[in-house]
Amino acid sequence: AAGNPAVVELVPTYRSLLVQYNPRENNYAEMSSFLNDLVSGLEDSPGSAAEPTFIELPVVYGGEDGPDIEAVAEHAGLSTEEVIEIHSGTGYRVYMIGFAPGFPYLGGLDERIACPRLKTPRTRVPAGSVGIAESQTGVYPNAGPGGWRLIGRTAVKLFDPHLTATDATQSPSLISPGSEVRFVPVKSHANV
């Protein structure tokens, strides 16, 4: 909602957009009118969305970095090499950021490697872990709990809480909704 100083933050999700605003700047009726006008303008100008940002993440697949890749391969009836080829063979649209700060929910996972979440989540998943849950893939930006099937890990820092979003050039998250992420297989994190 550019152009309205009352807008404090925008939080996109799969089907909605949370608009946080300062009610001292605009009351509810004013903000509602502003947003309705904005949406009407978008409907009248299809294709006006900004070009996505493209991000390539080097990933070490399997081994200690991807302890569940064999289970994903077995579930899919494929080899681990085929899982890697399929997973890294396409770009993924960032639908939303959620669950944890900077955690990207990536859509477009090939259904051949879709796999259910773990029955019992791990208490600690290393930062940079790449996982699969159902028809999505994602990357854990920080160490923490998680129930996704881990197939690899990137050494790229995805989230830095010391950066602020006050400067448009310094978002705390490397990845934002609408971006496109592509995973690039590497043999070791030294290649990064």
Coordinates of C-alpha atoms in Angstrom, one line a residue, residues 57-69 125-132 138-141 149-157 183-190 192:
L57 CA 20.7 -21.3 -3.4
P58 CA 23.6 -23.8 -3.5
V59 CA 22.5 -27.0 -1.7
V60 CA 24.4 -30.0 -0.5
Y61 CA 21.9 -32.8 -0.9
G62 CA 21.9 -36.0 1.3
G63 CA 24.2 -37.2 4.0
E64 CA 24.2 -35.3 7.2
D65 CA 22.8 -32.3 5.4
G66 CA 19.8 -34.2 4.1
P67 CA 19.1 -37.1 6.4
D68 CA 15.6 -37.8 4.9
I69 CA 16.5 -37.9 1.2
V125 CA 16.6 -28.5 12.5
P126 CA 19.9 -26.8 11.4
A127 CA 19.7 -23.4 9.8
G128 CA 19.7 -23.6 6.0
S129 CA 18.0 -27.1 5.9
V130 CA 15.9 -27.7 2.8
G131 CA 12.8 -29.7 3.4
I132 CA 9.7 -31.2 1.7
G138 CA 11.0 -24.7 2.0
V139 CA 14.2 -23.6 3.7
Y140 CA 14.7 -23.3 7.5
P141 CA 16.3 -19.8 7.9
R149 CA 11.6 -34.1 5.4
L150 CA 15.1 -32.8 5.2
I151 CA 16.8 -33.4 1.8
G152 CA 19.7 -31.0 1.9
R153 CA 21.2 -27.8 3.3
T154 CA 22.4 -24.4 2.1
A155 CA 25.1 -22.4 3.8
V156 CA 23.5 -19.1 2.6
K157 CA 22.2 -17.0 5.4
F183 CA 18.3 -24.9 -5.8
V184 CA 21.7 -25.6 -7.3
P185 CA 23.4 -28.9 -6.2
V186 CA 26.9 -28.6 -4.9
K187 CA 29.3 -31.2 -3.4
S188 CA 30.3 -29.2 -0.3
H189 CA 29.6 -26.0 1.5
A190 CA 33.1 -24.9 0.6
V192 CA 29.6 -21.4 -1.7

